[in-house]
Amino acid sequence: MMLRGIYAIVVLDMKRFWLNRARLFAGLAQPLLYLFVLGAGIGASMGGRMGGGNYQPFIFPGVLGLSQLFTATFAAITIVFDRQIGFFKAVLVSPVPRPAIAIGKIAAGALQAFLQGVVVLPFAWIAQVPFTVGSTIALLGAMALASITFSALGVAVAARFTSTTVFPIVSNAVLLPMYFLSGAMFPLDMAPPWMKVAVFFDPVAYAVDLMRGALLGRFYFNPWLSLGALAVIITLLTWVAVRIFNRGEDDSSLGATNFNWRR
Amino acid sequence: MGLPCAPRPLCWRAVTETAPAPAVSAASQAPAIEVRGLVKRYGEVEALRGIDLTVEAGERFALLGPNGAGKTTLFSILATLRAPTEGGARVLGRDVVAERDAVRREMGIVFQEPAIEQQLSGRDNLLLMGLLYGLTTPAARRRADEILGQLGLADSAGRPAKTLSGGQRRKLELARALVTDPRILFLDEATLGLDVEGRRGFWGHVRGLAAAGRTVFFTTHYMEEAEVADRIALIDAGRIVALDTPRALKSRLGGGVIRLQTEDDTQARAWLTERGLAPEPGTAELMLLHADPAAVLPELLRHLPVKVRRAEVHEPSLEDVFLKLTGRKLGADAPAEKAGGWRGGKGGRGRP
């Protein structure tokens, strides 16, 4: 029931995603803006002082992360929407276990984020990112891990909200700082000391660093630390999401006293 | 705790009287719904104040009451969406708290608000429901087509749900609830917003489902819908005030109803009371119950000292029964907290 429930939730979300597949291309606008306008401008003004040569290849993994982060968050918002239209209620009265709903939501969001990343990937060629078959495979692996992290993050936050107007504000207040802090747009080696400390608590930093390392062979963290940190973060966020879903909309799971029928 | 059933003989049906059910398993012999001493509190507010209720398998059972009477709370508890504060409820012999998942597997629900994904087609909606209930993809697909055919939705099943008409969408809700072939169907104001024809079509299908042996438990605002029920529970301020067949409920009033609108209702009421005609207390308008209203009305009109604007004689309706029992109209919202609680011992007794 658990696996089938997860599968059902994933199918639901992917069907909806497919109906809105135009969003995959609309979703390109933001990362390409960062890559070719912001990236080109900043890169030119720094005149290759970025250590590893060009600025655009440097920020490319960061831009990938950005598109994945926002896609995953958008996917998570559907939880809030579903709650408003009542569809969620039909899911809640089905025998699907609550954890399956949370995990299914995370899986579906991760899948969408990953696909969005894949759509951004070909632009690496225009940004003159050097890549080989090996680095591409490593990158895809890192992208998958990043997608799961971002989706878990989105679901853990969205599960608490019932209003579609509040959630985007909150997610921006949480996501943008995380993104800016992550070293997606600048090398962390030159960051001020407080930032170097803060970055250890930023899941986005590990995800972006892993993608950058996979692509350019240039790591800020030890890759094993990143892998370990992401595994812990994903587990933790999934646990949080499951807990929130377990509480659910209803109170029948609150462990109300069992009625003694044989009294 | 729970209100004793004794002063209301009609609310308790002996289980043994009913037609012998085929003995398959313990669960199938059990009543479809069994509620004992059910109390639900939300903080200070007592939404249900001791409900006792038995619904037999295969029955069409209506829950009728004004907004705020506790209908939705009772419905939610039976549908495993809320937990009782005190007492318990069993659906198909299973406890709604302890055996929640087993109950969920065997019931279908149509909610008041839409619970289909509007962007997806009807077929996809049903397919997903099948998956959520543990069917395999081919099985869910087959089941979806079967139900869509039964409900006459096959032609429009490929279109996004949002493009369907209101009636079709409601039917799709019913289809969604039927995907897993539930033995019990919960309908919460299922036809809200439909026109008469749409409602008739909807209930036509529900009647068919009940005839196939399914138990149907529903809430409604529409009197004519409640009439299709085998039995009706009238609920007010968290208690069941009457429970019987529609005919028996109406015959409790005996004879018929006279309704009057006068220039001075207070004076008219006093005059009628003096004559021993006892208008129903508490109601906004003048309502009289009489064994032979048509015969007494001309008399009344001739002698009443105030001018009558409008007079009406009719068979008692469920609305009248409710008015008689609670002093309030069904359509009206229940007051948040009724002073002094329940109007003493009126429910359940016929006319003196």
Coordinates of C-alpha atoms in Angstrom, one line a residue, chain B:
Chain B
M1 CA -22.7 11.0 29.1
G2 CA -24.8 9.9 26.2
L3 CA -28.5 10.6 26.2
P4 CA -30.5 7.5 27.3
C5 CA -32.5 6.2 24.5
A6 CA -35.4 5.0 26.6
P7 CA -37.7 8.1 26.3
R8 CA -37.5 7.9 22.6
P9 CA -38.6 4.5 21.7
L10 CA -38.4 5.1 18.0
C11 CA -34.8 5.9 17.9
W12 CA -33.8 2.4 18.7
R13 CA -34.6 -0.4 16.3
A14 CA -34.2 -4.0 17.3
V15 CA -31.6 -5.5 15.0
T16 CA -33.4 -8.8 14.9
E17 CA -36.5 -7.5 13.2
T18 CA -34.9 -6.8 9.9
A19 CA -34.8 -9.1 7.0
P20 CA -32.3 -12.0 7.4
A21 CA -29.0 -11.0 5.8
P22 CA -26.9 -13.7 4.1
A23 CA -24.4 -14.8 6.6
V24 CA -21.0 -14.3 5.0
S25 CA -18.8 -12.9 7.7
A26 CA -19.1 -11.2 11.0
A27 CA -18.4 -7.9 9.4
S28 CA -21.2 -8.2 6.8
Q29 CA -23.7 -9.1 9.5
A30 CA -22.9 -6.1 11.5
P31 CA -25.0 -3.0 11.0
A32 CA -23.7 -0.6 8.4
I33 CA -23.3 2.1 10.9
E34 CA -23.4 1.9 14.7
V35 CA -23.0 4.9 16.9
R36 CA -22.9 4.8 20.7
G37 CA -22.8 7.7 23.0
L38 CA -20.9 9.9 20.6
V39 CA -19.7 13.2 21.9
K40 CA -17.5 15.6 20.0
R41 CA -16.2 18.8 21.6
Y42 CA -14.2 21.5 19.9
G43 CA -12.7 23.2 22.9
E44 CA -15.7 24.7 24.7
V45 CA -18.2 24.0 22.0
E46 CA -20.0 20.7 22.2
A47 CA -20.8 19.9 18.6
L48 CA -22.3 16.4 19.3
R49 CA -23.9 15.8 22.7
G50 CA -24.5 12.1 22.8
I51 CA -25.6 10.5 19.5
D52 CA -26.9 6.9 19.4
L53 CA -27.7 5.5 16.0
T54 CA -27.9 2.3 14.0
V55 CA -28.1 2.1 10.3
E56 CA -28.8 -1.3 8.8
A57 CA -26.9 -2.7 5.8
G58 CA -28.6 -1.7 2.6
E59 CA -30.5 1.2 4.1
R60 CA -30.7 4.7 2.6
F61 CA -30.3 6.9 5.6
A62 CA -30.6 10.7 5.7
L63 CA -29.3 13.1 8.2
L64 CA -31.3 16.2 8.3
G65 CA -30.7 19.4 10.3
P66 CA -29.9 23.1 10.1
N67 CA -26.4 24.4 9.6
G68 CA -24.4 24.0 12.8
A69 CA -26.6 21.2 14.1
G70 CA -23.7 18.8 14.1
K71 CA -24.4 17.1 10.7
T72 CA -20.9 17.7 9.3
T73 CA -19.2 16.7 12.5
L74 CA -21.1 13.4 12.7
F75 CA -20.4 12.9 9.0
S76 CA -16.7 13.6 9.4
I77 CA -16.4 11.2 12.3
L78 CA -18.1 8.4 10.4
A79 CA -15.9 9.1 7.4
T80 CA -12.8 8.8 9.6
L81 CA -11.8 12.4 9.2
R82 CA -12.4 13.3 12.8
A83 CA -12.1 11.4 16.0
P84 CA -14.8 11.3 18.7
T85 CA -14.2 13.0 22.0
E86 CA -16.3 10.4 23.8
G87 CA -18.2 7.3 22.7
G88 CA -17.6 5.4 19.5
A89 CA -18.7 4.7 16.0
R90 CA -18.4 1.6 13.8
V91 CA -18.8 1.5 10.1
L92 CA -19.4 -2.0 8.7
G93 CA -18.5 -3.4 12.1
R94 CA -15.2 -1.7 12.3
D95 CA -14.2 1.0 14.7
V96 CA -13.7 4.3 12.9
V97 CA -10.6 5.1 15.0
A98 CA -8.9 1.8 15.8
E99 CA -9.7 0.3 12.3
R100 CA -9.6 3.5 10.3
D101 CA -7.8 2.1 7.3
A102 CA -10.2 -0.9 7.0
V103 CA -13.1 1.5 7.1
R104 CA -11.5 3.7 4.5
R105 CA -11.0 0.8 2.2
E106 CA -14.7 -0.1 2.2
M107 CA -16.4 3.3 1.9
G108 CA -16.9 5.9 -0.8
I109 CA -17.4 9.5 -0.1
V110 CA -18.8 12.4 -2.1
F111 CA -17.9 15.7 -0.4
Q112 CA -19.8 18.9 -0.5
E113 CA -16.9 20.6 -2.2
P114 CA -15.4 19.3 -5.4
A115 CA -12.7 16.7 -4.8
I116 CA -11.7 15.9 -8.4
E117 CA -8.6 17.4 -10.1
Q118 CA -10.1 19.9 -12.5
Q119 CA -7.2 19.9 -14.9
L120 CA -7.3 16.2 -15.5
S121 CA -9.9 14.2 -17.4
G122 CA -12.6 12.2 -15.6
R123 CA -10.9 9.0 -16.7
D124 CA -7.5 10.1 -15.2
N125 CA -9.2 11.1 -12.0
L126 CA -10.8 7.7 -11.6
L127 CA -7.6 6.0 -12.6
L128 CA -5.7 7.8 -9.8
M129 CA -8.4 7.0 -7.3
G130 CA -8.0 3.3 -8.2
L131 CA -4.3 3.6 -7.7
L132 CA -4.8 5.3 -4.4
Y133 CA -6.9 2.4 -3.3
G134 CA -4.3 -0.1 -4.3
L135 CA -5.5 -1.3 -7.6
T136 CA -3.0 -2.0 -10.4
T137 CA -2.9 0.3 -13.3
P138 CA -4.8 -2.0 -15.7
A139 CA -7.4 -2.9 -13.0
A140 CA -7.9 0.7 -12.2
R141 CA -8.3 1.6 -15.9
R142 CA -10.8 -1.2 -16.4
R143 CA -12.8 -0.2 -13.3
A144 CA -12.8 3.5 -14.4
D145 CA -14.2 2.7 -17.8
E146 CA -16.8 0.4 -16.2
I147 CA -18.1 3.1 -13.9
L148 CA -18.0 5.9 -16.4
G149 CA -20.1 3.7 -18.6
Q150 CA -22.6 3.0 -15.8
L151 CA -23.0 6.6 -15.0
G152 CA -23.3 7.7 -18.6
L153 CA -20.1 9.6 -18.6
A154 CA -18.2 7.6 -21.1
D155 CA -18.4 10.2 -23.9
S156 CA -17.0 13.1 -21.8
A157 CA -14.5 11.1 -19.8
G158 CA -11.6 12.2 -21.9
R159 CA -12.2 15.9 -21.4
P160 CA -10.6 17.9 -18.5
A161 CA -13.1 17.9 -15.7
K162 CA -13.3 21.7 -15.6
T163 CA -15.0 21.6 -19.0
L164 CA -17.9 19.4 -17.8
S165 CA -21.3 20.7 -16.8
G166 CA -22.2 21.0 -13.1
G167 CA -24.3 17.9 -13.2
Q168 CA -21.6 15.9 -15.0
R169 CA -19.0 17.0 -12.5
R170 CA -21.2 15.9 -9.6
K171 CA -21.7 12.6 -11.3
L172 CA -18.0 12.4 -11.7
E173 CA -17.6 12.9 -7.9
L174 CA -20.0 10.0 -7.5
A175 CA -18.0 7.9 -9.9
R176 CA -14.8 8.8 -8.0
A177 CA -16.4 7.5 -4.8
L178 CA -17.5 4.3 -6.6
V179 CA -14.1 3.3 -8.0
T180 CA -13.4 0.8 -5.3
D181 CA -16.9 -0.6 -5.3
P182 CA -17.6 0.5 -1.7
R183 CA -20.2 -1.2 0.4
I184 CA -21.2 2.0 2.0
L185 CA -21.5 5.4 0.4
F186 CA -21.4 8.7 2.3
L187 CA -22.8 11.7 0.5
D188 CA -22.4 15.1 2.1
E189 CA -24.8 17.6 0.5
A190 CA -23.8 15.9 -2.7
T191 CA -26.2 17.7 -5.0
L192 CA -25.6 21.2 -3.7
G193 CA -25.9 23.7 -6.5
L194 CA -27.5 21.4 -9.0
D195 CA -30.8 22.2 -10.7
V196 CA -33.8 20.0 -10.2
E197 CA -33.1 17.9 -13.2
G198 CA -29.5 17.4 -12.2
R199 CA -30.5 16.3 -8.8
R200 CA -33.1 13.9 -10.1
G201 CA -30.4 12.3 -12.4
F202 CA -28.0 12.1 -9.5
W203 CA -30.5 10.4 -7.2
G204 CA -31.6 8.1 -9.9
H205 CA -28.1 6.6 -9.9
V206 CA -27.9 6.6 -6.1
R207 CA -31.2 4.7 -6.0
G208 CA -29.7 2.1 -8.3
L209 CA -26.7 1.8 -6.1
A210 CA -28.8 1.3 -3.0
A211 CA -30.9 -1.3 -4.8
A212 CA -27.7 -3.2 -5.5
G213 CA -27.3 -3.6 -1.7
R214 CA -25.1 -0.7 -0.8
T215 CA -25.8 1.4 2.2
V216 CA -26.2 5.1 1.5
F217 CA -25.8 7.6 4.3
F218 CA -26.4 11.2 3.3
T219 CA -26.9 14.7 4.4
T220 CA -29.1 17.1 2.5
H221 CA -30.8 20.4 2.6
Y222 CA -33.4 19.5 0.0
M223 CA -36.6 18.0 1.5
E224 CA -37.5 16.0 -1.5
E225 CA -34.1 14.3 -1.4
A226 CA -34.6 13.3 2.2
E227 CA -37.9 11.6 1.2
V228 CA -36.0 9.0 -0.8
A229 CA -34.4 7.8 2.4
D230 CA -35.7 4.7 4.2
R231 CA -35.1 6.5 7.5
I232 CA -34.3 10.0 8.5
A233 CA -32.6 11.3 11.6
L234 CA -33.4 14.8 12.5
I235 CA -30.5 16.4 14.2
D236 CA -30.5 19.6 16.2
A237 CA -27.9 21.2 18.5
G238 CA -25.8 18.1 18.6
R239 CA -28.6 15.6 19.4
I240 CA -30.9 13.4 17.4
V241 CA -34.4 14.8 18.0
A242 CA -36.2 12.2 15.9
L243 CA -35.4 9.1 13.9
D244 CA -37.9 7.4 11.7
T245 CA -39.2 6.7 8.2
P246 CA -40.3 9.8 6.4
R247 CA -43.9 8.7 6.5
A248 CA -43.8 8.0 10.2
L249 CA -42.2 11.3 10.9
K250 CA -44.8 13.2 9.1
S251 CA -47.7 11.2 10.6
R252 CA -46.4 12.2 14.0
L253 CA -48.0 15.6 13.4
G254 CA -51.3 13.9 12.6
G255 CA -53.8 15.4 10.2
G256 CA -52.4 18.6 8.6
V257 CA -50.9 21.9 9.1
I258 CA -52.4 25.4 9.0
R259 CA -50.2 28.4 8.5
L260 CA -51.5 31.9 9.0
Q261 CA -50.1 35.3 8.4
T262 CA -52.0 38.0 10.1
E263 CA -51.8 41.7 10.8
D264 CA -51.0 41.0 14.4
D265 CA -49.6 37.6 15.0
T266 CA -49.2 38.2 18.7
Q267 CA -52.9 38.9 19.2
A268 CA -53.9 36.1 17.0
R269 CA -51.6 33.7 18.9
A270 CA -53.2 34.8 22.2
W271 CA -56.7 34.4 20.8
L272 CA -55.9 30.9 19.4
T273 CA -54.4 29.8 22.6
E274 CA -57.4 30.9 24.5
R275 CA -59.6 28.8 22.3
G276 CA -57.4 25.8 23.0
L277 CA -56.1 25.6 19.5
A278 CA -52.5 25.7 20.7
P279 CA -50.3 27.3 18.0
E280 CA -46.8 25.9 17.9
P281 CA -44.6 28.0 20.3
G282 CA -41.5 29.7 19.3
T283 CA -41.9 29.8 15.6
A284 CA -41.8 33.1 13.7
E285 CA -45.1 32.4 11.9
L286 CA -48.4 31.0 13.2
M287 CA -48.5 27.3 12.7
L288 CA -51.3 25.0 13.9
L289 CA -51.5 21.3 13.8
H290 CA -55.0 19.9 13.5
A291 CA -56.6 16.6 12.8
D292 CA -58.8 18.1 10.1
P293 CA -57.4 21.4 9.1
A294 CA -59.6 22.0 6.1
A295 CA -62.7 21.8 8.2
V296 CA -61.5 24.1 10.9
L297 CA -60.0 26.8 8.7
P298 CA -63.3 28.5 7.6
E299 CA -64.3 28.7 11.2
L300 CA -61.0 30.2 12.2
L301 CA -61.1 32.8 9.4
R302 CA -64.6 33.9 10.4
H303 CA -63.9 34.3 14.1
L304 CA -60.3 35.5 14.3
P305 CA -60.3 39.0 15.6
V306 CA -57.3 40.1 13.5
K307 CA -57.2 40.4 9.8
V308 CA -55.7 37.4 8.0
R309 CA -53.3 38.1 5.1
R310 CA -52.7 34.6 4.1
A311 CA -53.8 31.2 5.1
E312 CA -52.4 27.9 4.0
V313 CA -53.4 24.3 4.6
H314 CA -51.1 21.5 3.7
E315 CA -50.0 18.0 4.5
P316 CA -47.2 18.0 7.0
S317 CA -43.8 18.1 5.5
L318 CA -40.5 17.1 7.1
E319 CA -39.9 20.8 7.5
D320 CA -43.0 21.0 9.7
V321 CA -41.9 18.1 11.7
F322 CA -38.6 19.7 12.4
L323 CA -40.3 23.0 13.2
K324 CA -42.6 21.2 15.6
L325 CA -39.7 19.4 17.3
T326 CA -37.2 22.2 17.6
G327 CA -39.2 25.4 17.1
R328 CA -36.8 26.3 14.3
K329 CA -36.7 26.0 10.5
L330 CA -34.4 23.6 8.9
G331 CA -33.0 26.2 6.6
A332 CA -32.1 28.5 9.4
D333 CA -28.7 28.4 11.1
A334 CA -28.6 27.0 14.5
P335 CA -27.7 29.5 17.2
A336 CA -24.1 29.0 18.3
E337 CA -25.0 28.0 21.8
K338 CA -28.6 27.3 22.7
A339 CA -29.5 28.7 26.0
G340 CA -30.7 26.1 28.4
G341 CA -29.8 23.4 25.9
W342 CA -32.4 21.1 24.4
R343 CA -36.1 21.9 24.6
G344 CA -37.2 19.4 27.1
G345 CA -38.5 16.0 26.2
K346 CA -40.5 16.9 23.1
G347 CA -38.7 14.8 20.6
G348 CA -39.9 11.4 19.8
R349 CA -43.5 11.8 21.1
G350 CA -46.4 12.3 18.8
R351 CA -49.2 14.7 19.4
P352 CA -50.8 14.4 22.7

